[in-house]
C-alpha cells in the first residue's frame, strides 16, 4: 500500500464521497421501501455500481416491468459509460489483470472526471486503484446504511418523488453542460406519441424515437 | 431470494461490465459519431424518465399532475441557485409530499 497515493486519492475523491454516500443512502432506502429484503440493495450496488442505471431499474421494478424492458432502457443510459474508457486505455494497461478489471468495472462519472484531470502519478496504478475504490465504497456503504436503517425511517407517501427530482436535476445538469435546447423539447412529443401508440411500453418506444432523432441530427449536422 | 431481483441484478451487472469494457475490448469500432450519440443521449433519456415518473396517464385527469409540476419547478429554482443535488432533491420531495398531503390530495 502506497500511503502517499492513498492520501492524495482520498483528497481528490472527497467531494465524490460526500455526493455518493447520501445518494447511495437514498437508493438503499427506496429499494428497501419498495418491498425487497434490506440486504438486496447493497448487493445490487456492489454488483451493478451505476447510480442512474440502478434508479431507473428501481423505478421500473416498482412498476413490474419485464426484464427485457429494464435491460433495454438501462442499456441506453449505460451507453454513456462506454466512451469513458477511450481516454484511459493506455493508463490502465500497466495495472495487473484483477486491478485493471476492477478499474474498468468501476469507471463511473466521478472517477473518469478525476482520472482525466489529474495527470499520471509516481505510483499511478495505486492512484488509479484508490480513485476507483473510494467512490465504490461510498456508494455501496451508503446503500448499506440506507437499506439497514430503512425500517427506522418512516415510509412517507410520495417519497418516490426523490427519483423524479433526481432525474430532473440530471436534465438541468446536462442542459448546463451541453446547452442543447432540443434535448428539453424533443422527448415531450416523443413521449406523447409513444403513449398514444402503446401506453404500456411508452418509455422504451420514446427512448427509441429519441435515439433515432439524435442519430439523424448528428448525421445531418455533422456536428 | 426473489428471482425477479436476481435476474435484474445479474443482467445489469453483466450489462455494466460490457458497456464499461467496450472501448478496452474494441477501440477501433468506437467512431466519433457513436461517441457523440452516447454522450448526448442521456439528456433526452433523463427528461423521458421525469415524464415516466410523473406518469403521462395522470396529466389528463384532475389534478393534472400539478403537485409534480410545481415540485419540479421548485427543484429547478433551488438547483439553479445552489447547484447542490441533495438539497434540490430534498426541497422537491418535501414540496411534493406537502402538496399531496394538504393542498391537492389524492394524486399520489
Short mmCIF file of N, CA and C in Angstrom, two decimals, chain A residues 22-23 31 36 40 43-44 47-50 56-57 59 61 63-65 67 70-71 74-78 80-83 85-86 88-89 92 101 104-105 107-108 156-158 160-162 164-165 167-174 176 178 180 182-184 187 191-192 195 202-203 206-207 210-211 213-215 217-219 223, chain B residues 1-2 4-5 7-25 27 30-31 33-60 67-69 71-72 75-76 79-80 83-86 88-90 92-93 96-97 100-101 106-108:
data_model
loop_
_atom_site.label_atom_id
_atom_site.label_comp_id
_atom_site.label_asym_id
_atom_site.label_seq_id
_atom_site.Cartn_x
_atom_site.Cartn_y
_atom_site.Cartn_z
N UNK A 22 -24.65 9.90 0.41
CA UNK A 22 -26.08 10.16 0.59
C UNK A 22 -26.94 9.64 -0.56
N UNK A 23 -26.42 9.67 -1.82
CA UNK A 23 -27.22 9.14 -2.92
C UNK A 23 -27.40 7.63 -2.76
N UNK A 31 -35.11 1.36 -2.19
CA UNK A 31 -35.14 -0.04 -2.64
C UNK A 31 -35.80 -0.91 -1.58
N UNK A 36 -38.23 -4.99 -1.01
CA UNK A 36 -37.17 -6.00 -1.09
C UNK A 36 -36.46 -6.14 0.25
N UNK A 40 -30.56 -6.88 -0.10
CA UNK A 40 -30.51 -6.93 -1.57
C UNK A 40 -30.07 -5.59 -2.18
N UNK A 43 -26.24 -5.30 -2.10
CA UNK A 43 -25.73 -6.32 -3.03
C UNK A 43 -25.85 -5.82 -4.47
N UNK A 44 -26.98 -5.20 -4.78
CA UNK A 44 -27.15 -4.67 -6.13
C UNK A 44 -26.15 -3.55 -6.39
N UNK A 47 -22.77 -5.07 -7.12
CA UNK A 47 -22.66 -5.80 -8.38
C UNK A 47 -22.87 -4.91 -9.60
N UNK A 48 -23.73 -3.91 -9.49
CA UNK A 48 -24.05 -3.09 -10.66
C UNK A 48 -23.24 -1.80 -10.65
N UNK A 49 -23.20 -1.12 -9.50
CA UNK A 49 -22.42 0.10 -9.32
C UNK A 49 -22.63 1.10 -10.45
N UNK A 50 -23.88 1.54 -10.61
CA UNK A 50 -24.20 2.56 -11.61
C UNK A 50 -25.43 3.31 -11.12
N UNK A 56 -33.10 3.92 -12.39
CA UNK A 56 -34.03 3.59 -13.48
C UNK A 56 -34.60 2.19 -13.26
N UNK A 57 -33.69 1.24 -12.95
CA UNK A 57 -34.13 -0.14 -12.73
C UNK A 57 -35.12 -0.21 -11.58
N UNK A 59 -37.17 2.17 -10.45
CA UNK A 59 -38.49 2.71 -10.78
C UNK A 59 -39.24 1.75 -11.69
N UNK A 61 -38.74 -1.58 -11.75
CA UNK A 61 -39.08 -2.77 -10.95
C UNK A 61 -40.33 -2.51 -10.11
N UNK A 63 -42.78 -0.79 -11.04
CA UNK A 63 -43.92 -0.92 -11.96
C UNK A 63 -43.99 -2.33 -12.55
N UNK A 64 -43.19 -3.25 -12.03
CA UNK A 64 -43.15 -4.64 -12.50
C UNK A 64 -42.92 -4.74 -14.01
N UNK A 65 -41.99 -3.94 -14.51
CA UNK A 65 -41.66 -4.03 -15.93
C UNK A 65 -40.98 -5.37 -16.22
N UNK A 67 -38.11 -7.95 -17.67
CA UNK A 67 -36.64 -7.91 -17.66
C UNK A 67 -36.11 -7.27 -18.93
N UNK A 70 -36.43 -3.52 -18.88
CA UNK A 70 -35.46 -2.91 -17.96
C UNK A 70 -34.08 -2.89 -18.62
N UNK A 71 -33.68 -4.01 -19.22
CA UNK A 71 -32.36 -4.06 -19.85
C UNK A 71 -32.26 -3.05 -20.99
N UNK A 74 -32.12 0.60 -19.53
CA UNK A 74 -30.88 0.92 -18.83
C UNK A 74 -29.69 0.88 -19.79
N UNK A 75 -29.79 0.08 -20.85
CA UNK A 75 -28.68 -0.01 -21.79
C UNK A 75 -28.37 1.36 -22.38
N UNK A 76 -29.44 2.09 -22.72
CA UNK A 76 -29.23 3.41 -23.32
C UNK A 76 -28.64 4.39 -22.31
N UNK A 77 -28.99 4.19 -21.03
CA UNK A 77 -28.41 5.07 -20.00
C UNK A 77 -26.94 4.71 -19.78
N UNK A 78 -26.65 3.41 -19.80
CA UNK A 78 -25.28 2.94 -19.51
C UNK A 78 -24.33 3.20 -20.68
N UNK A 80 -23.45 5.69 -22.16
CA UNK A 80 -22.57 6.83 -21.92
C UNK A 80 -21.23 6.39 -21.35
N UNK A 81 -21.25 5.40 -20.48
CA UNK A 81 -20.00 4.92 -19.87
C UNK A 81 -19.09 4.25 -20.88
N UNK A 82 -19.67 3.79 -21.99
CA UNK A 82 -18.89 3.05 -22.96
C UNK A 82 -17.75 3.87 -23.54
N UNK A 83 -17.86 5.18 -23.42
CA UNK A 83 -16.86 6.01 -24.07
C UNK A 83 -15.81 6.52 -23.11
N UNK A 85 -13.80 4.84 -21.25
CA UNK A 85 -12.57 4.07 -21.28
C UNK A 85 -11.57 4.54 -22.33
N UNK A 86 -12.10 5.11 -23.42
CA UNK A 86 -11.23 5.52 -24.53
C UNK A 86 -10.02 6.32 -24.07
N UNK A 88 -8.57 6.23 -21.30
CA UNK A 88 -7.77 5.61 -20.23
C UNK A 88 -7.16 4.26 -20.62
N UNK A 89 -7.28 3.89 -21.88
CA UNK A 89 -6.79 2.58 -22.31
C UNK A 89 -5.31 2.40 -21.96
N UNK A 92 -4.50 2.39 -18.01
CA UNK A 92 -4.88 1.19 -17.26
C UNK A 92 -4.04 -0.02 -17.66
N UNK A 101 -9.38 -4.91 -14.22
CA UNK A 101 -10.80 -5.16 -14.41
C UNK A 101 -11.66 -4.45 -13.38
N UNK A 104 -11.84 -0.90 -14.61
CA UNK A 104 -12.74 -0.77 -15.76
C UNK A 104 -14.20 -0.85 -15.29
N UNK A 105 -14.47 -1.83 -14.44
CA UNK A 105 -15.83 -2.00 -13.89
C UNK A 105 -16.25 -0.76 -13.11
N UNK A 107 -15.39 2.35 -13.47
CA UNK A 107 -15.16 3.63 -14.16
C UNK A 107 -16.47 4.41 -14.27
N UNK A 108 -16.81 5.15 -13.22
CA UNK A 108 -18.04 5.93 -13.19
C UNK A 108 -17.73 7.40 -13.51
N UNK A 156 -42.97 7.44 3.91
CA UNK A 156 -43.91 8.52 3.63
C UNK A 156 -44.44 8.38 2.21
N UNK A 157 -45.74 8.55 2.04
CA UNK A 157 -46.33 8.51 0.70
C UNK A 157 -45.79 9.67 -0.12
N UNK A 158 -45.30 9.38 -1.29
CA UNK A 158 -44.76 10.43 -2.13
C UNK A 158 -43.25 10.49 -2.09
N UNK A 160 -41.27 8.55 -3.35
CA UNK A 160 -40.70 8.17 -4.65
C UNK A 160 -40.37 9.39 -5.50
N UNK A 161 -40.87 10.55 -5.08
CA UNK A 161 -40.58 11.77 -5.85
C UNK A 161 -39.09 12.11 -5.82
N UNK A 162 -38.35 11.49 -4.88
CA UNK A 162 -36.89 11.63 -4.85
C UNK A 162 -36.32 11.25 -6.21
N UNK A 164 -37.92 11.29 -9.16
CA UNK A 164 -38.30 12.29 -10.15
C UNK A 164 -37.38 13.51 -10.05
N UNK A 165 -37.14 13.97 -8.82
CA UNK A 165 -36.27 15.13 -8.63
C UNK A 165 -34.86 14.84 -9.13
N UNK A 167 -33.86 12.73 -11.47
CA UNK A 167 -33.81 12.75 -12.93
C UNK A 167 -33.92 14.18 -13.46
N UNK A 168 -34.78 14.98 -12.80
CA UNK A 168 -34.95 16.37 -13.23
C UNK A 168 -33.64 17.15 -13.08
N UNK A 169 -32.92 16.88 -11.99
CA UNK A 169 -31.63 17.56 -11.78
C UNK A 169 -30.64 17.18 -12.87
N UNK A 170 -30.65 15.92 -13.26
CA UNK A 170 -29.76 15.49 -14.34
C UNK A 170 -30.13 16.21 -15.64
N UNK A 171 -31.43 16.42 -15.88
CA UNK A 171 -31.85 17.16 -17.08
C UNK A 171 -31.23 18.56 -17.03
N UNK A 172 -31.32 19.21 -15.87
CA UNK A 172 -30.77 20.57 -15.72
C UNK A 172 -29.25 20.55 -15.93
N UNK A 173 -28.57 19.58 -15.29
CA UNK A 173 -27.11 19.50 -15.39
C UNK A 173 -26.67 19.28 -16.84
N UNK A 174 -27.36 18.38 -17.54
CA UNK A 174 -27.00 18.12 -18.93
C UNK A 174 -27.22 19.37 -19.77
N UNK A 176 -27.05 22.49 -18.75
CA UNK A 176 -26.00 23.46 -18.43
C UNK A 176 -24.67 23.05 -19.07
N UNK A 178 -24.23 20.94 -21.97
CA UNK A 178 -24.19 20.90 -23.43
C UNK A 178 -24.98 22.02 -24.11
N UNK A 180 -27.99 22.15 -25.19
CA UNK A 180 -28.77 21.69 -26.34
C UNK A 180 -30.25 21.83 -25.99
N UNK A 182 -32.86 21.34 -27.79
CA UNK A 182 -33.78 20.31 -28.29
C UNK A 182 -33.89 19.11 -27.34
N UNK A 183 -32.89 18.94 -26.48
CA UNK A 183 -32.96 17.86 -25.50
C UNK A 183 -34.07 18.11 -24.49
N UNK A 184 -34.51 19.37 -24.38
CA UNK A 184 -35.59 19.70 -23.44
C UNK A 184 -36.95 19.64 -24.14
N UNK A 187 -38.03 15.11 -26.30
CA UNK A 187 -38.59 13.99 -25.53
C UNK A 187 -40.08 14.12 -25.23
N UNK A 191 -42.63 11.24 -26.09
CA UNK A 191 -43.36 10.51 -25.05
C UNK A 191 -44.85 10.46 -25.35
N UNK A 192 -45.40 11.62 -25.79
CA UNK A 192 -46.83 11.68 -26.09
C UNK A 192 -47.19 10.74 -27.24
N UNK A 195 -46.95 7.21 -26.08
CA UNK A 195 -48.06 6.90 -25.17
C UNK A 195 -49.34 6.66 -25.96
N UNK A 202 -44.60 2.81 -23.29
CA UNK A 202 -44.26 4.07 -23.95
C UNK A 202 -42.84 4.54 -23.66
N UNK A 203 -42.30 4.18 -22.47
CA UNK A 203 -40.94 4.64 -22.15
C UNK A 203 -39.93 4.15 -23.18
N UNK A 206 -40.41 5.64 -26.62
CA UNK A 206 -39.99 7.04 -26.63
C UNK A 206 -38.46 7.13 -26.68
N UNK A 207 -37.78 6.24 -25.96
CA UNK A 207 -36.31 6.24 -25.99
C UNK A 207 -35.83 5.95 -27.40
N UNK A 210 -36.16 8.91 -29.57
CA UNK A 210 -35.12 9.92 -29.30
C UNK A 210 -33.77 9.49 -29.88
N UNK A 211 -33.43 8.20 -29.77
CA UNK A 211 -32.18 7.70 -30.36
C UNK A 211 -32.19 7.96 -31.86
N UNK A 213 -33.98 10.19 -33.51
CA UNK A 213 -33.89 11.64 -33.76
C UNK A 213 -32.44 12.11 -33.65
N UNK A 214 -31.77 11.69 -32.56
CA UNK A 214 -30.41 12.16 -32.31
C UNK A 214 -29.44 11.65 -33.38
N UNK A 215 -29.67 10.39 -33.80
CA UNK A 215 -28.81 9.82 -34.84
C UNK A 215 -28.93 10.62 -36.13
N UNK A 217 -30.00 13.67 -36.45
CA UNK A 217 -29.50 15.03 -36.23
C UNK A 217 -27.97 15.06 -36.36
N UNK A 218 -27.27 14.11 -35.74
CA UNK A 218 -25.81 14.09 -35.80
C UNK A 218 -25.33 13.82 -37.22
N UNK A 219 -26.11 13.00 -37.95
CA UNK A 219 -25.76 12.70 -39.34
C UNK A 219 -25.88 13.93 -40.22
N UNK A 223 -22.06 17.42 -36.72
CA UNK A 223 -21.59 18.15 -35.56
C UNK A 223 -20.44 17.43 -34.90
N UNK B 1 -34.30 -15.98 -2.04
CA UNK B 1 -34.12 -14.73 -2.77
C UNK B 1 -35.11 -14.66 -3.93
N UNK B 2 -35.57 -13.46 -4.15
CA UNK B 2 -36.53 -13.15 -5.19
C UNK B 2 -35.91 -13.35 -6.58
N UNK B 4 -36.96 -12.49 -9.60
CA UNK B 4 -37.04 -11.27 -10.43
C UNK B 4 -35.85 -10.38 -10.11
N UNK B 5 -35.61 -10.19 -8.79
CA UNK B 5 -34.46 -9.38 -8.36
C UNK B 5 -33.16 -9.96 -8.89
N UNK B 7 -32.53 -11.91 -11.50
CA UNK B 7 -32.38 -11.73 -12.95
C UNK B 7 -32.01 -10.30 -13.30
N UNK B 8 -32.72 -9.36 -12.68
CA UNK B 8 -32.45 -7.95 -12.97
C UNK B 8 -31.01 -7.60 -12.58
N UNK B 9 -30.62 -7.98 -11.36
CA UNK B 9 -29.30 -7.59 -10.86
C UNK B 9 -28.17 -8.23 -11.67
N UNK B 10 -28.31 -9.53 -11.94
CA UNK B 10 -27.26 -10.21 -12.70
C UNK B 10 -27.16 -9.64 -14.11
N UNK B 11 -28.31 -9.38 -14.75
CA UNK B 11 -28.25 -8.82 -16.11
C UNK B 11 -27.63 -7.44 -16.12
N UNK B 12 -28.00 -6.62 -15.12
CA UNK B 12 -27.45 -5.27 -15.08
C UNK B 12 -25.95 -5.30 -14.81
N UNK B 13 -25.53 -6.24 -13.96
CA UNK B 13 -24.10 -6.39 -13.66
C UNK B 13 -23.34 -6.69 -14.95
N UNK B 14 -23.84 -7.65 -15.73
CA UNK B 14 -23.19 -8.00 -16.99
C UNK B 14 -23.24 -6.83 -17.98
N UNK B 15 -24.38 -6.15 -17.99
CA UNK B 15 -24.54 -5.00 -18.89
C UNK B 15 -23.51 -3.92 -18.59
N UNK B 16 -23.32 -3.64 -17.30
CA UNK B 16 -22.37 -2.59 -16.90
C UNK B 16 -20.94 -3.01 -17.26
N UNK B 17 -20.60 -4.26 -16.98
CA UNK B 17 -19.25 -4.73 -17.31
C UNK B 17 -19.03 -4.61 -18.81
N UNK B 18 -20.05 -5.00 -19.57
CA UNK B 18 -19.94 -4.94 -21.03
C UNK B 18 -19.79 -3.50 -21.53
N UNK B 19 -20.68 -2.60 -21.06
CA UNK B 19 -20.62 -1.22 -21.57
C UNK B 19 -19.33 -0.52 -21.14
N UNK B 20 -18.85 -0.82 -19.93
CA UNK B 20 -17.65 -0.12 -19.48
C UNK B 20 -16.37 -0.69 -20.09
N UNK B 21 -16.39 -1.96 -20.49
CA UNK B 21 -15.16 -2.54 -21.04
C UNK B 21 -15.11 -2.45 -22.56
N UNK B 22 -16.23 -2.03 -23.17
CA UNK B 22 -16.32 -1.96 -24.62
C UNK B 22 -15.12 -1.27 -25.29
N UNK B 23 -14.76 -0.06 -24.84
CA UNK B 23 -13.63 0.60 -25.51
C UNK B 23 -12.31 -0.15 -25.33
N UNK B 24 -12.16 -0.88 -24.21
CA UNK B 24 -10.92 -1.62 -23.97
C UNK B 24 -10.88 -2.87 -24.85
N UNK B 25 -12.06 -3.39 -25.18
CA UNK B 25 -12.12 -4.60 -25.98
C UNK B 25 -12.03 -4.30 -27.47
N UNK B 27 -11.40 -0.94 -29.35
CA UNK B 27 -11.16 0.50 -29.51
C UNK B 27 -11.45 0.98 -30.93
N UNK B 30 -15.13 2.25 -32.02
CA UNK B 30 -15.78 3.37 -31.37
C UNK B 30 -15.62 4.64 -32.21
N UNK B 31 -16.52 4.85 -33.13
CA UNK B 31 -16.41 6.01 -34.01
C UNK B 31 -16.83 7.28 -33.28
N UNK B 33 -19.04 9.57 -34.18
CA UNK B 33 -20.47 9.83 -34.14
C UNK B 33 -21.15 9.01 -33.04
N UNK B 34 -20.72 7.76 -32.94
CA UNK B 34 -21.24 6.87 -31.91
C UNK B 34 -20.93 7.44 -30.53
N UNK B 35 -19.73 7.96 -30.44
CA UNK B 35 -19.27 8.59 -29.21
C UNK B 35 -20.17 9.76 -28.81
N UNK B 36 -20.49 10.62 -29.80
CA UNK B 36 -21.33 11.79 -29.51
C UNK B 36 -22.75 11.38 -29.17
N UNK B 37 -23.23 10.36 -29.86
CA UNK B 37 -24.57 9.86 -29.59
C UNK B 37 -24.65 9.43 -28.13
N UNK B 38 -23.65 8.67 -27.69
CA UNK B 38 -23.63 8.19 -26.32
C UNK B 38 -23.54 9.31 -25.31
N UNK B 39 -22.86 10.38 -25.68
CA UNK B 39 -22.69 11.50 -24.75
C UNK B 39 -23.96 12.31 -24.61
N UNK B 40 -24.67 12.51 -25.72
CA UNK B 40 -25.84 13.40 -25.69
C UNK B 40 -27.14 12.69 -25.33
N UNK B 41 -27.17 11.39 -25.59
CA UNK B 41 -28.40 10.64 -25.37
C UNK B 41 -28.96 10.72 -23.94
N UNK B 42 -28.12 10.59 -22.92
CA UNK B 42 -28.67 10.60 -21.55
C UNK B 42 -29.53 11.82 -21.24
N UNK B 43 -29.23 12.98 -21.83
CA UNK B 43 -30.03 14.18 -21.58
C UNK B 43 -31.48 13.94 -21.99
N UNK B 44 -31.67 13.31 -23.15
CA UNK B 44 -33.02 13.01 -23.64
C UNK B 44 -33.69 11.98 -22.73
N UNK B 45 -32.91 10.95 -22.37
CA UNK B 45 -33.48 9.87 -21.58
C UNK B 45 -33.92 10.36 -20.21
N UNK B 46 -33.13 11.27 -19.61
CA UNK B 46 -33.48 11.75 -18.28
C UNK B 46 -34.82 12.49 -18.30
N UNK B 47 -35.04 13.31 -19.34
CA UNK B 47 -36.33 14.01 -19.42
C UNK B 47 -37.46 13.00 -19.62
N UNK B 48 -37.21 11.97 -20.41
CA UNK B 48 -38.22 10.92 -20.59
C UNK B 48 -38.53 10.25 -19.26
N UNK B 49 -37.48 10.06 -18.45
CA UNK B 49 -37.69 9.42 -17.14
C UNK B 49 -38.50 10.31 -16.21
N UNK B 50 -38.27 11.62 -16.29
CA UNK B 50 -39.09 12.53 -15.49
C UNK B 50 -40.55 12.37 -15.88
N UNK B 51 -40.80 12.34 -17.21
CA UNK B 51 -42.17 12.19 -17.71
C UNK B 51 -42.74 10.83 -17.27
N UNK B 52 -41.89 9.81 -17.35
CA UNK B 52 -42.32 8.45 -16.96
C UNK B 52 -42.66 8.39 -15.48
N UNK B 53 -41.86 9.07 -14.65
CA UNK B 53 -42.09 9.07 -13.21
C UNK B 53 -43.38 9.80 -12.86
N UNK B 54 -43.63 10.92 -13.55
CA UNK B 54 -44.88 11.66 -13.30
C UNK B 54 -46.06 10.79 -13.75
N UNK B 55 -45.83 9.97 -14.74
CA UNK B 55 -46.82 9.09 -15.36
C UNK B 55 -47.76 9.88 -16.25
N UNK B 56 -47.55 9.77 -17.54
CA UNK B 56 -48.33 10.52 -18.53
C UNK B 56 -49.83 10.36 -18.34
N UNK B 57 -50.25 9.17 -17.89
CA UNK B 57 -51.68 8.92 -17.71
C UNK B 57 -52.35 9.90 -16.76
N UNK B 58 -51.58 10.45 -15.80
CA UNK B 58 -52.19 11.32 -14.79
C UNK B 58 -52.40 12.76 -15.25
N UNK B 59 -51.76 13.15 -16.37
CA UNK B 59 -51.91 14.56 -16.74
C UNK B 59 -53.23 14.87 -17.43
N UNK B 60 -53.99 13.82 -17.78
CA UNK B 60 -55.24 14.06 -18.48
C UNK B 60 -56.44 14.19 -17.53
N UNK B 67 -49.18 18.74 -8.56
CA UNK B 67 -48.18 18.68 -7.48
C UNK B 67 -46.79 18.37 -8.02
N UNK B 68 -46.71 17.43 -8.96
CA UNK B 68 -45.40 17.06 -9.52
C UNK B 68 -44.79 18.22 -10.28
N UNK B 69 -45.61 18.90 -11.08
CA UNK B 69 -45.10 20.00 -11.89
C UNK B 69 -44.60 21.14 -10.98
N UNK B 71 -43.62 20.88 -7.85
CA UNK B 71 -42.43 20.42 -7.12
C UNK B 71 -41.21 20.46 -8.04
N UNK B 72 -41.40 20.12 -9.31
CA UNK B 72 -40.28 20.17 -10.26
C UNK B 72 -39.81 21.60 -10.48
N UNK B 75 -37.60 22.34 -7.70
CA UNK B 75 -36.30 21.70 -7.94
C UNK B 75 -35.46 22.57 -8.87
N UNK B 76 -36.08 23.05 -9.93
CA UNK B 76 -35.37 23.88 -10.91
C UNK B 76 -34.82 25.15 -10.26
N UNK B 79 -32.13 24.32 -7.62
CA UNK B 79 -30.90 23.79 -8.21
C UNK B 79 -30.12 24.88 -8.95
N UNK B 80 -30.83 25.78 -9.62
CA UNK B 80 -30.13 26.85 -10.33
C UNK B 80 -29.46 27.80 -9.33
N UNK B 83 -27.08 24.70 -6.82
CA UNK B 83 -26.29 23.67 -7.50
C UNK B 83 -25.89 22.54 -6.56
N UNK B 84 -26.75 22.24 -5.60
CA UNK B 84 -26.44 21.14 -4.68
C UNK B 84 -27.50 20.07 -4.85
N UNK B 85 -27.10 18.94 -5.44
CA UNK B 85 -28.05 17.88 -5.79
C UNK B 85 -28.92 17.46 -4.60
N UNK B 86 -28.27 17.22 -3.47
CA UNK B 86 -29.00 16.70 -2.32
C UNK B 86 -30.06 17.69 -1.82
N UNK B 88 -31.48 20.09 -3.51
CA UNK B 88 -32.54 20.21 -4.51
C UNK B 88 -33.53 19.05 -4.39
N UNK B 89 -32.99 17.84 -4.22
CA UNK B 89 -33.86 16.66 -4.10
C UNK B 89 -34.75 16.78 -2.88
N UNK B 90 -34.16 17.18 -1.76
CA UNK B 90 -34.94 17.29 -0.52
C UNK B 90 -36.05 18.33 -0.68
N UNK B 92 -37.52 19.47 -3.43
CA UNK B 92 -38.53 18.99 -4.37
C UNK B 92 -39.43 17.96 -3.74
N UNK B 93 -38.82 16.99 -3.06
CA UNK B 93 -39.61 15.90 -2.48
C UNK B 93 -40.50 16.39 -1.35
N UNK B 96 -43.42 18.17 -2.83
CA UNK B 96 -44.37 17.21 -3.41
C UNK B 96 -45.21 16.54 -2.32
N UNK B 97 -44.55 16.11 -1.25
CA UNK B 97 -45.26 15.41 -0.17
C UNK B 97 -46.27 16.36 0.49
N UNK B 100 -49.29 17.10 -1.70
CA UNK B 100 -50.20 15.96 -1.74
C UNK B 100 -50.97 15.80 -0.44
N UNK B 101 -50.31 16.13 0.68
CA UNK B 101 -50.96 15.94 1.96
C UNK B 101 -52.01 17.00 2.21
N UNK B 106 -54.81 13.13 -2.96
CA UNK B 106 -55.38 12.11 -3.83
C UNK B 106 -54.65 11.91 -5.13
N UNK B 107 -53.46 12.48 -5.28
CA UNK B 107 -52.79 12.31 -6.55
C UNK B 107 -51.59 11.37 -6.44
N UNK B 108 -51.27 10.92 -5.23
CA UNK B 108 -50.12 10.01 -5.08
C UNK B 108 -50.56 8.61 -5.50
#
